[in-house]
XYZ file of N, CA and C in Angstrom:
669
model
N 151.952 -20.210 211.629
C 152.374 -21.260 212.433
C 153.092 -22.476 211.501
N 151.676 -23.222 211.246
C 151.708 -24.710 211.262
C 152.445 -25.345 209.685
N 151.622 -24.338 208.714
C 151.755 -24.519 207.478
C 153.143 -23.635 207.152
N 154.010 -23.118 208.064
C 155.510 -22.950 207.664
C 156.358 -23.971 207.861
N 156.318 -24.265 209.811
C 156.388 -25.677 209.914
C 158.031 -26.030 209.026
N 157.198 -26.190 207.772
C 158.073 -27.133 208.064
C 159.503 -26.290 207.035
N 159.715 -25.378 206.880
C 160.024 -24.263 206.134
C 160.676 -23.137 206.859
N 161.014 -23.814 207.694
C 161.560 -22.870 209.549
C 162.840 -22.416 208.359
N 164.275 -23.723 207.949
C 164.602 -23.076 207.633
C 165.392 -21.815 206.711
N 164.142 -22.638 205.658
C 164.925 -20.933 204.406
C 163.647 -19.790 204.745
N 163.329 -19.923 205.666
C 162.184 -18.662 206.898
C 163.358 -17.560 207.295
N 164.942 -19.053 208.083
C 165.712 -18.050 209.198
C 166.729 -18.078 207.761
N 166.890 -18.177 206.546
C 168.011 -18.159 205.786
C 167.784 -16.459 205.003
N 166.290 -15.596 205.029
C 165.171 -14.747 205.101
C 166.366 -13.682 205.867
N 165.944 -12.289 204.226
C 167.080 -11.489 204.778
C 165.424 -11.049 206.243
N 164.480 -11.026 205.995
C 163.740 -10.703 207.203
C 163.576 -10.753 208.902
N 163.802 -12.706 208.354
C 164.097 -13.686 209.946
C 165.498 -14.139 210.068
N 166.608 -13.602 209.393
C 167.610 -14.429 209.556
C 168.123 -13.935 211.440
N 168.939 -14.708 212.173
C 169.215 -15.143 213.014
C 168.208 -15.314 214.312
N 166.361 -15.288 213.526
C 165.780 -15.890 214.486
C 165.745 -17.301 215.170
N 165.840 -17.556 216.518
C 165.591 -19.167 216.909
C 164.032 -18.910 216.865
N 163.912 -20.789 216.910
C 162.854 -21.420 216.405
C 161.355 -20.735 217.624
N 161.593 -20.145 218.453
C 160.721 -19.089 219.453
C 160.339 -18.288 218.662
N 161.210 -17.081 218.149
C 160.761 -15.565 217.921
C 160.394 -16.067 216.473
N 161.016 -17.492 215.888
C 160.094 -17.414 214.303
C 159.087 -17.812 214.815
N 158.202 -18.467 215.264
C 157.431 -18.725 215.627
C 155.934 -17.294 216.216
N 156.571 -16.972 216.904
C 155.836 -16.178 217.467
C 155.515 -15.047 215.821
N 156.701 -14.310 215.072
C 156.573 -13.856 213.620
C 155.755 -14.017 213.001
N 155.881 -15.283 212.787
C 154.993 -15.627 212.153
C 153.961 -16.203 211.826
N 153.011 -16.123 213.302
C 152.066 -15.742 214.119
C 151.703 -14.930 213.595
N 152.167 -13.911 214.129
C 151.856 -12.757 213.943
C 151.411 -12.142 213.106
N 152.401 -12.070 212.059
C 151.990 -11.597 209.973
C 151.071 -13.079 209.581
N 151.102 -13.688 210.009
C 149.442 -13.792 209.372
C 149.899 -14.804 207.811
N 148.467 -14.512 207.069
C 148.845 -14.180 205.352
C 148.216 -15.798 205.189
N 149.614 -16.261 204.152
C 148.651 -17.503 203.260
C 149.643 -17.607 202.826
N 150.063 -19.151 202.078
C 150.242 -19.760 201.477
C 149.689 -20.000 200.593
N 150.621 -19.778 199.169
C 149.404 -19.147 197.361
C 150.755 -20.453 196.586
N 149.841 -22.075 196.248
C 150.593 -22.678 194.496
C 150.401 -22.331 193.787
N 151.375 -22.573 193.224
C 151.394 -22.204 191.328
C 151.232 -23.376 190.472
N 152.054 -23.187 189.686
C 152.096 -23.739 188.358
C 153.319 -23.529 187.889
N 153.663 -24.536 186.984
C 154.581 -23.073 185.785
C 154.819 -23.200 185.303
N 154.865 -21.507 184.496
C 154.451 -20.816 184.039
C 153.242 -19.363 184.275
N 152.828 -20.501 186.041
C 151.697 -19.302 185.709
C 152.066 -18.067 186.625
N 151.914 -17.001 186.327
C 152.082 -15.994 186.665
C 151.677 -14.708 188.033
N 152.716 -14.556 188.499
C 152.405 -14.264 190.174
C 152.119 -13.349 190.301
N 152.299 -12.390 188.694
C 152.345 -10.676 189.064
C 152.200 -9.748 187.849
N 151.162 -8.703 187.277
C 151.628 -8.382 186.264
C 152.648 -6.992 186.264
N 152.543 -6.546 185.355
C 153.236 -4.862 185.000
C 151.819 -5.035 185.410
N 152.195 -3.790 186.505
C 150.634 -2.608 186.167
C 149.405 -2.984 187.583
N 150.364 -4.235 188.140
C 149.211 -4.428 189.874
C 149.762 -3.937 190.692
N 149.022 -3.746 191.219
C 149.276 -2.716 192.859
C 149.048 -4.409 193.969
N 150.550 -4.014 194.327
C 151.263 -4.707 195.431
C 150.523 -4.563 196.714
N 150.439 -5.752 197.209
C 149.007 -5.075 198.549
C 150.302 -5.326 199.093
N 150.813 -7.065 199.390
C 151.489 -7.847 200.176
C 152.877 -8.677 199.450
N 153.995 -8.392 200.603
C 154.889 -9.202 200.714
C 154.467 -10.749 200.517
N 155.594 -10.868 199.923
C 155.732 -13.105 199.776
C 156.901 -13.299 199.364
N 157.484 -13.924 199.927
C 158.611 -15.083 200.490
C 158.775 -16.439 199.958
N 159.195 -16.948 199.130
C 159.623 -17.843 198.290
C 159.441 -18.945 198.524
N 159.052 -20.311 199.501
C 159.148 -21.434 199.626
C 159.609 -22.583 198.982
N 158.960 -22.407 197.480
C 159.363 -23.504 197.027
C 159.420 -22.852 195.342
N 160.280 -23.401 194.421
C 160.778 -22.972 193.282
C 160.712 -22.198 192.609
N 160.231 -22.176 191.443
C 161.962 -21.091 191.445
C 160.641 -19.592 190.453
N 160.412 -17.762 190.973
C 160.236 -17.149 189.846
C 161.426 -16.054 189.654
N 160.995 -16.037 187.970
C 161.171 -15.374 187.475
C 160.339 -13.251 187.000
N 161.797 -12.979 187.478
C 161.426 -11.224 187.619
C 161.290 -10.760 185.520
N 160.462 -10.383 184.905
C 161.077 -10.005 183.709
C 160.259 -8.407 183.432
N 160.624 -8.285 181.883
C 159.556 -7.239 181.581
C 159.437 -7.822 180.311
N 158.316 -7.610 179.594
C 157.774 -7.617 178.249
C 158.045 -6.600 177.185
N 158.821 -7.328 176.031
C 158.548 -5.423 174.966
C 156.869 -6.131 174.304
N 157.073 -4.859 173.952
C 155.703 -4.550 173.093
C 156.068 -5.936 171.804
N 157.040 -6.437 171.423
C 157.145 -7.623 170.340
C 156.789 -8.589 171.032
N 156.298 -8.940 172.424
C 155.892 -10.117 173.557
C 157.095 -10.815 173.896
N 158.881 -9.379 173.639
C 160.739 -10.588 174.277
C 160.270 -10.064 175.683
N 160.322 -11.525 175.854
C 161.317 -11.572 177.804
C 162.257 -10.944 178.293
N 162.644 -10.159 178.453
C 164.239 -9.590 179.611
C 163.557 -10.524 180.413
N 165.377 -10.880 181.363
C 164.881 -11.426 182.548
C 165.382 -10.378 183.625
N 165.739 -9.812 184.269
C 166.379 -9.128 185.486
C 167.188 -10.054 187.331
N 166.312 -11.179 187.360
C 166.473 -11.064 188.487
C 165.643 -13.121 188.456
N 165.938 -13.631 189.159
C 165.322 -15.137 189.872
C 165.335 -15.171 190.992
N 164.138 -15.145 191.305
C 163.763 -15.740 193.360
C 164.178 -17.640 193.216
N 164.590 -17.976 193.863
C 164.736 -18.905 195.139
C 164.116 -18.845 196.638
N 164.332 -20.486 197.050
C 164.057 -19.996 197.735
C 163.952 -19.409 199.035
N 163.458 -18.280 199.524
C 163.629 -17.793 200.756
C 164.189 -15.986 200.559
N 163.808 -15.688 198.895
C 164.035 -14.394 198.832
C 162.748 -13.702 198.337
N 162.743 -12.911 199.115
C 161.490 -11.765 198.711
C 161.031 -10.888 197.222
N 159.879 -11.740 197.546
C 158.738 -10.930 195.729
C 157.831 -9.465 196.141
N 157.681 -8.744 195.626
C 157.080 -7.585 195.846
C 157.330 -6.974 197.463
N 159.349 -6.862 198.069
C 159.196 -5.530 198.782
C 159.737 -4.645 198.217
N 160.515 -4.528 196.904
C 160.516 -3.118 196.088
C 159.568 -2.514 196.228
N 158.704 -2.939 195.654
C 156.939 -1.957 195.243
C 156.050 -2.218 196.342
N 156.036 -2.500 197.372
C 154.923 -2.484 197.869
C 155.437 -1.488 199.220
N 156.651 -1.341 199.211
C 156.297 0.199 199.737
C 157.046 1.613 198.870
N 156.591 1.819 198.035
C 156.513 2.589 197.024
C 154.996 2.993 197.228
N 154.971 4.813 197.186
C 153.229 5.210 197.042
C 152.394 4.747 196.441
N 152.632 4.318 194.749
C 151.258 3.907 194.315
C 151.053 2.348 194.901
N 152.684 1.957 195.269
C 152.092 0.038 194.979
C 152.105 -0.430 193.502
N 152.742 0.277 193.000
C 152.146 -0.730 191.335
C 153.903 -0.914 190.719
N 153.469 -2.220 189.934
C 154.533 -3.499 190.171
C 155.251 -2.939 188.313
N 156.561 -2.117 188.949
C 156.928 -2.091 187.478
C 157.885 -3.695 186.371
N 157.115 -4.436 186.776
C 157.906 -6.241 185.963
C 157.021 -6.401 186.095
N 156.626 -7.548 185.360
C 156.118 -8.801 185.541
C 156.671 -10.251 186.777
N 156.073 -11.088 186.942
C 156.459 -12.247 188.076
C 156.038 -13.998 187.687
N 156.814 -14.746 187.259
C 155.850 -15.806 186.901
C 156.737 -16.960 187.193
N 155.678 -17.774 187.302
C 156.978 -19.760 187.734
C 157.715 -20.515 186.859
N 159.151 -20.454 186.872
C 159.778 -21.345 185.875
C 159.876 -22.602 186.000
N 158.989 -23.237 187.473
C 158.653 -24.630 187.710
C 157.743 -24.373 188.934
N 156.999 -24.628 189.354
C 155.934 -24.987 190.328
C 156.368 -24.325 191.897
N 155.971 -23.622 192.617
C 155.935 -22.484 193.151
C 155.077 -22.286 194.502
N 155.725 -21.854 195.838
C 154.899 -21.711 196.511
C 155.414 -20.775 197.460
N 154.644 -19.617 197.638
C 154.823 -18.662 197.954
C 153.591 -17.507 199.368
N 154.705 -17.468 200.460
C 153.784 -16.834 201.670
C 153.954 -15.662 201.250
N 152.483 -14.788 201.311
C 152.126 -13.602 200.853
C 151.228 -13.359 202.809
N 152.246 -12.294 203.498
C 151.538 -11.507 204.649
C 151.683 -10.200 204.384
N 150.925 -9.761 205.121
C 151.238 -7.798 205.412
C 152.821 -7.301 206.233
N 153.348 -6.573 206.192
C 154.487 -6.919 205.859
C 154.868 -5.744 207.972
N 153.187 -5.079 208.200
C 153.475 -4.099 209.487
C 152.657 -5.399 210.968
N 153.417 -6.201 211.508
C 152.198 -7.632 212.330
C 151.090 -6.558 213.653
N 150.824 -5.430 213.631
C 150.919 -4.610 214.689
C 151.559 -4.759 215.937
N 152.676 -5.184 216.141
C 153.761 -5.425 217.129
C 154.740 -4.225 217.003
N 154.339 -3.160 218.014
C 155.621 -2.001 217.968
C 156.640 -2.586 217.633
N 157.500 -3.295 218.577
C 158.800 -4.026 218.389
C 158.520 -4.342 217.761
N 158.484 -5.010 216.760
C 158.396 -6.063 215.010
C 158.390 -5.289 214.667
N 157.319 -4.281 214.537
C 157.199 -3.766 213.346
C 158.698 -2.872 213.718
N 159.123 -2.093 214.000
C 160.267 -1.630 214.224
C 161.220 -2.474 213.947
N 162.503 -3.623 214.045
C 162.188 -4.437 213.511
C 162.809 -4.972 211.986
N 161.264 -5.384 211.634
C 160.734 -5.107 210.321
C 161.406 -4.354 209.285
N 160.444 -2.905 209.313
C 161.740 -2.373 209.141
C 162.300 -1.754 208.762
N 163.508 -1.727 209.550
C 164.866 -2.075 209.577
C 165.794 -2.779 208.125
N 164.634 -4.188 208.560
C 165.056 -5.414 208.041
C 165.243 -5.163 206.351
N 163.115 -4.485 206.757
C 162.946 -4.703 205.138
C 163.766 -3.228 203.972
N 164.525 -1.695 205.062
C 164.718 -1.331 204.419
C 166.479 -1.409 204.119
N 166.901 -2.788 204.545
C 168.598 -3.766 204.769
C 168.161 -3.803 203.239
N 166.640 -4.431 203.070
C 166.272 -5.326 202.274
C 166.770 -4.561 200.698
N 165.988 -3.126 200.767
C 165.537 -2.666 199.469
C 167.371 -1.874 199.118
N 167.729 -1.606 200.617
C 169.442 -1.330 200.171
C 169.801 -2.362 198.955
N 169.806 -3.089 199.534
C 170.586 -4.198 198.742
C 170.381 -4.704 197.485
N 168.949 -4.554 197.467
C 168.678 -4.042 196.026
C 168.617 -3.259 195.113
N 168.440 -2.120 195.788
C 169.123 -1.071 194.970
C 170.679 -1.168 194.707
N 171.648 -1.583 195.233
C 172.937 -1.792 195.043
C 173.305 -2.650 193.622
N 172.495 -4.210 193.899
C 172.221 -5.184 193.133
C 171.846 -4.358 191.331
N 170.789 -3.820 191.797
C 170.413 -3.339 190.201
C 171.229 -1.787 189.838
N 172.438 -1.190 190.838
C 173.063 -0.227 190.199
C 174.190 -0.936 189.115
N 174.737 -2.170 189.783
C 175.240 -3.376 189.334
C 175.209 -3.487 187.777
N 173.667 -4.010 187.817
C 172.699 -3.637 186.544
C 173.279 -3.724 185.156
N 173.112 -2.112 185.587
C 173.121 -0.698 185.041
C 174.389 -0.699 184.639
N 175.289 -0.826 185.419
C 177.822 -0.279 185.590
C 177.160 -1.470 184.308
N 176.697 -2.676 183.637
C 177.080 -3.923 183.151
C 176.403 -3.778 181.521
N 175.327 -2.625 182.078
C 174.410 -2.503 180.516
C 175.044 -1.380 180.340
N 175.759 -0.790 180.351
C 175.828 0.442 180.729
C 177.156 0.506 179.210
N 177.723 -0.897 179.074
C 178.812 -1.429 178.307
C 178.421 -1.588 176.774
N 178.766 -1.371 175.849
C 178.367 -1.926 174.297
C 179.721 -2.795 173.996
N 180.572 -2.991 174.951
C 181.098 -4.650 174.594
C 180.415 -5.686 175.614
N 180.198 -7.394 174.166
C 179.945 -8.404 174.868
C 180.974 -8.550 175.858
N 182.356 -8.644 175.708
C 183.424 -9.226 176.073
C 182.830 -8.191 177.575
N 183.300 -7.210 177.611
C 183.174 -6.102 179.182
C 181.521 -6.505 180.274
N 180.583 -6.918 179.540
C 179.384 -7.035 179.793
C 180.712 -8.160 181.095
N 180.163 -9.634 179.770
C 180.619 -10.602 181.357
C 182.137 -10.575 181.804
N 182.915 -10.034 181.551
C 183.704 -9.653 182.791
C 183.325 -8.390 184.245
N 182.530 -8.073 183.863
C 181.974 -7.236 185.042
C 181.056 -8.037 185.822
N 180.527 -8.186 184.731
C 179.353 -8.855 185.833
C 180.139 -10.935 186.396
N 180.897 -10.991 185.189
C 182.407 -12.299 186.710
C 182.538 -11.961 187.884
N 183.490 -10.503 187.915
C 184.019 -9.737 188.805
C 183.096 -9.858 189.308
N 181.319 -8.964 189.713
C 180.833 -8.994 190.806
C 181.052 -9.888 191.085
N 180.708 -11.088 190.461
C 179.524 -12.453 191.786
C 181.417 -13.024 192.371
N 182.067 -12.666 191.513
C 183.514 -13.510 192.383
C 183.568 -12.570 193.903
N 183.873 -11.290 193.385
C 183.587 -10.367 194.230
C 182.704 -10.366 195.105
N 181.035 -11.054 195.372
C 180.640 -11.555 196.999
C 181.285 -12.580 197.207
N 181.611 -13.703 196.526
C 181.729 -14.758 196.735
C 183.006 -15.062 197.059
N 183.715 -13.972 196.762
C 185.208 -14.265 197.604
C 186.247 -14.992 196.829
N 186.387 -15.283 195.667
C 186.599 -16.659 195.060
C 186.892 -16.371 193.382
N 187.734 -16.937 193.153
C 187.997 -16.592 191.571
C 187.168 -17.869 191.022
N 186.425 -18.343 191.195
C 185.371 -19.156 190.905
C 184.040 -18.859 191.191
N 182.988 -19.452 190.653
C 181.635 -18.964 191.002
C 180.771 -20.036 189.662
N 179.536 -19.837 190.160
C 179.141 -21.016 189.806
C 177.863 -20.189 189.587
N 177.332 -19.692 188.271
C 176.326 -18.292 188.336
C 174.924 -19.590 188.213
N 173.905 -18.638 187.942
C 172.874 -18.843 188.684
C 171.745 -18.867 186.744
N 172.365 -18.883 186.188
C 171.784 -18.988 185.242
C 172.233 -20.088 183.662
N 171.643 -20.428 183.210
C 171.087 -20.914 181.876
C 172.305 -20.182 181.033
N 172.264 -20.684 179.781
C 174.115 -20.316 178.525
C 172.357 -18.795 178.044
N 171.153 -19.416 177.461
C 169.914 -18.601 176.895
C 169.808 -17.711 178.190
N 169.806 -18.167 179.734
C 169.234 -16.814 180.213
C 170.581 -15.885 180.542
N 171.425 -16.505 180.584
C 173.194 -15.391 180.715
C 172.618 -14.722 179.937
N 172.198 -14.443 178.087
C 172.541 -13.364 177.497
C 171.502 -12.884 177.702
N 169.846 -13.057 177.880
C 168.833 -12.805 178.587
C 169.487 -11.421 179.824
N 169.817 -11.816 180.656
C 170.380 -11.034 180.867
C 171.068 -9.975 180.895
N 172.047 -10.104 179.843
C 173.218 -9.631 179.692
C 172.816 -8.326 178.664
N 170.966 -8.411 177.756
C 170.923 -8.153 177.272
C 172.356 -8.839 175.733
N 172.205 -9.694 175.776
C 173.185 -9.749 173.943
C 172.182 -10.602 173.207
N 172.599 -11.082 172.357
C 172.546 -12.499 171.942
C 172.812 -13.795 172.572
N 172.173 -14.856 171.906
C 173.663 -15.820 172.866
C 174.106 -16.673 171.948
N 173.755 -16.627 170.454
C 174.951 -17.374 170.111
C 176.623 -16.219 169.758
N 175.986 -14.625 169.784
C 176.859 -13.961 170.274
C 177.541 -14.157 171.144
N 176.701 -14.740 172.589
C 178.168 -14.712 173.926
C 178.186 -16.437 173.318
N 178.027 -17.147 173.004
C 178.539 -18.103 173.690
C 180.035 -18.174 172.616
N 179.776 -17.301 171.280
C 181.178 -17.237 170.625
C 181.948 -16.354 171.213
N 181.883 -15.460 172.057
C 182.811 -14.709 172.713
C 183.153 -15.625 174.080
N 181.841 -16.139 174.603
C 182.576 -17.185 175.721
C 184.239 -18.039 175.103
N 183.666 -18.583 174.070
C 184.868 -19.243 173.414
C 185.949 -18.798 173.200
N 185.643 -17.368 173.126
C 187.424 -16.980 172.321
C 187.465 -16.302 173.931
N 187.168 -16.069 175.304
C 187.639 -15.254 175.708
C 188.904 -16.850 176.444
N 188.103 -17.597 176.604
C 188.633 -18.621 177.032
C 189.297 -19.043 176.363
N 190.019 -19.330 175.211
C 191.039 -19.227 174.214
C 192.054 -18.697 174.749
N 191.914 -16.688 174.784
C 192.332 -16.670 175.032
C 193.139 -16.255 176.547
N 193.176 -17.542 177.798
C 192.542 -17.682 178.655
C 192.627 -16.223 179.610
N 191.701 -15.750 179.312
C 190.932 -14.965 180.285
C 189.869 -15.534 180.914
N 187.988 -16.699 180.812
C 188.983 -17.534 181.828
C 188.399 -18.764 181.371
N 188.115 -19.396 182.398
C 187.592 -21.159 181.837
C 186.070 -21.011 182.216
N 185.837 -22.557 181.560
C 184.135 -22.881 182.341
C 183.716 -23.659 181.828
N 182.613 -24.884 182.576
C 182.262 -25.639 182.614
C 180.488 -25.678 183.241
N 179.454 -25.364 181.568
C 178.728 -24.967 181.703
C 178.310 -23.701 182.381
N 177.831 -23.843 183.729
C 177.927 -22.780 184.348
C 178.544 -22.300 185.360
N 179.672 -22.988 185.628
C 180.639 -22.693 186.600
C 181.880 -22.033 186.064
N 182.101 -20.671 186.146
C 183.350 -19.942 185.634
C 184.465 -19.467 186.619
N 186.051 -19.725 186.069
C 186.776 -19.407 186.477
C 187.649 -18.410 185.818
N 188.139 -16.751 186.411
C 187.963 -15.733 186.188
C 190.193 -15.715 186.217
N 190.627 -16.162 185.524
C 192.069 -16.673 184.878
C 192.428 -15.417 185.802
N 194.320 -15.478 185.682
C 195.109 -14.849 186.524
C 195.466 -13.292 186.175
N 194.814 -12.660 186.433
C 195.414 -11.237 185.484
C 194.259 -10.201 185.410
N 193.329 -11.493 185.201
C 191.400 -10.557 184.940
C 190.482 -9.626 185.374
N 191.256 -9.636 187.296
C 190.713 -8.567 187.332
C 190.673 -6.800 187.234
N 192.155 -6.784 186.648
C 192.595 -5.675 185.977
C 193.127 -5.251 184.673
N 191.867 -6.607 183.965
C 191.582 -6.166 182.747
C 190.900 -5.416 182.394
N 191.046 -4.600 181.413
C 190.789 -3.112 180.407
C 190.024 -3.737 178.837
């Protein structure tokens, strides 16, 4: 736990350790053990097809979950920020083979550990929390499939923004993507996306500045 002492606040934001007090967190981290790995910008953490043996929690930096097609093009699936788990959806599968790659978009630190600490009380709780995390991930993936099932760029944007607004309980949200990343996430051309966003703003559907978006009144029922 000594190395993890500086990351107490980050760890208590993780699904696995949420609502743990300092003493509980210290005991559990000691039971889990593991190691902290440093990565440089652009460094690969995980390659598609690799076997995942441990869970990871991002402590610093940013990790991108991607697929690389046969032509070398990157398709962004998710950006992991501090407190988010890496590999949880893979380590519970029979083969433990990763369907995606992961690399650092900036310098990062990741804590890796075996998810069963050898303590019956903690194993039961960690298993429940891990299943909760995976269930939430499945819902997130369902939403993305729903977004990408729509051919219209406009409807992809609106579906994505509605989901984000609903999560935050506000008509205004800051998304975690640059314009290029947003286009990548929505599987559209960046220029096409920028043009469509401009038209949507002119028509009074949305307003935006950089990555801060507001859905205008009545757009929630827009078809």
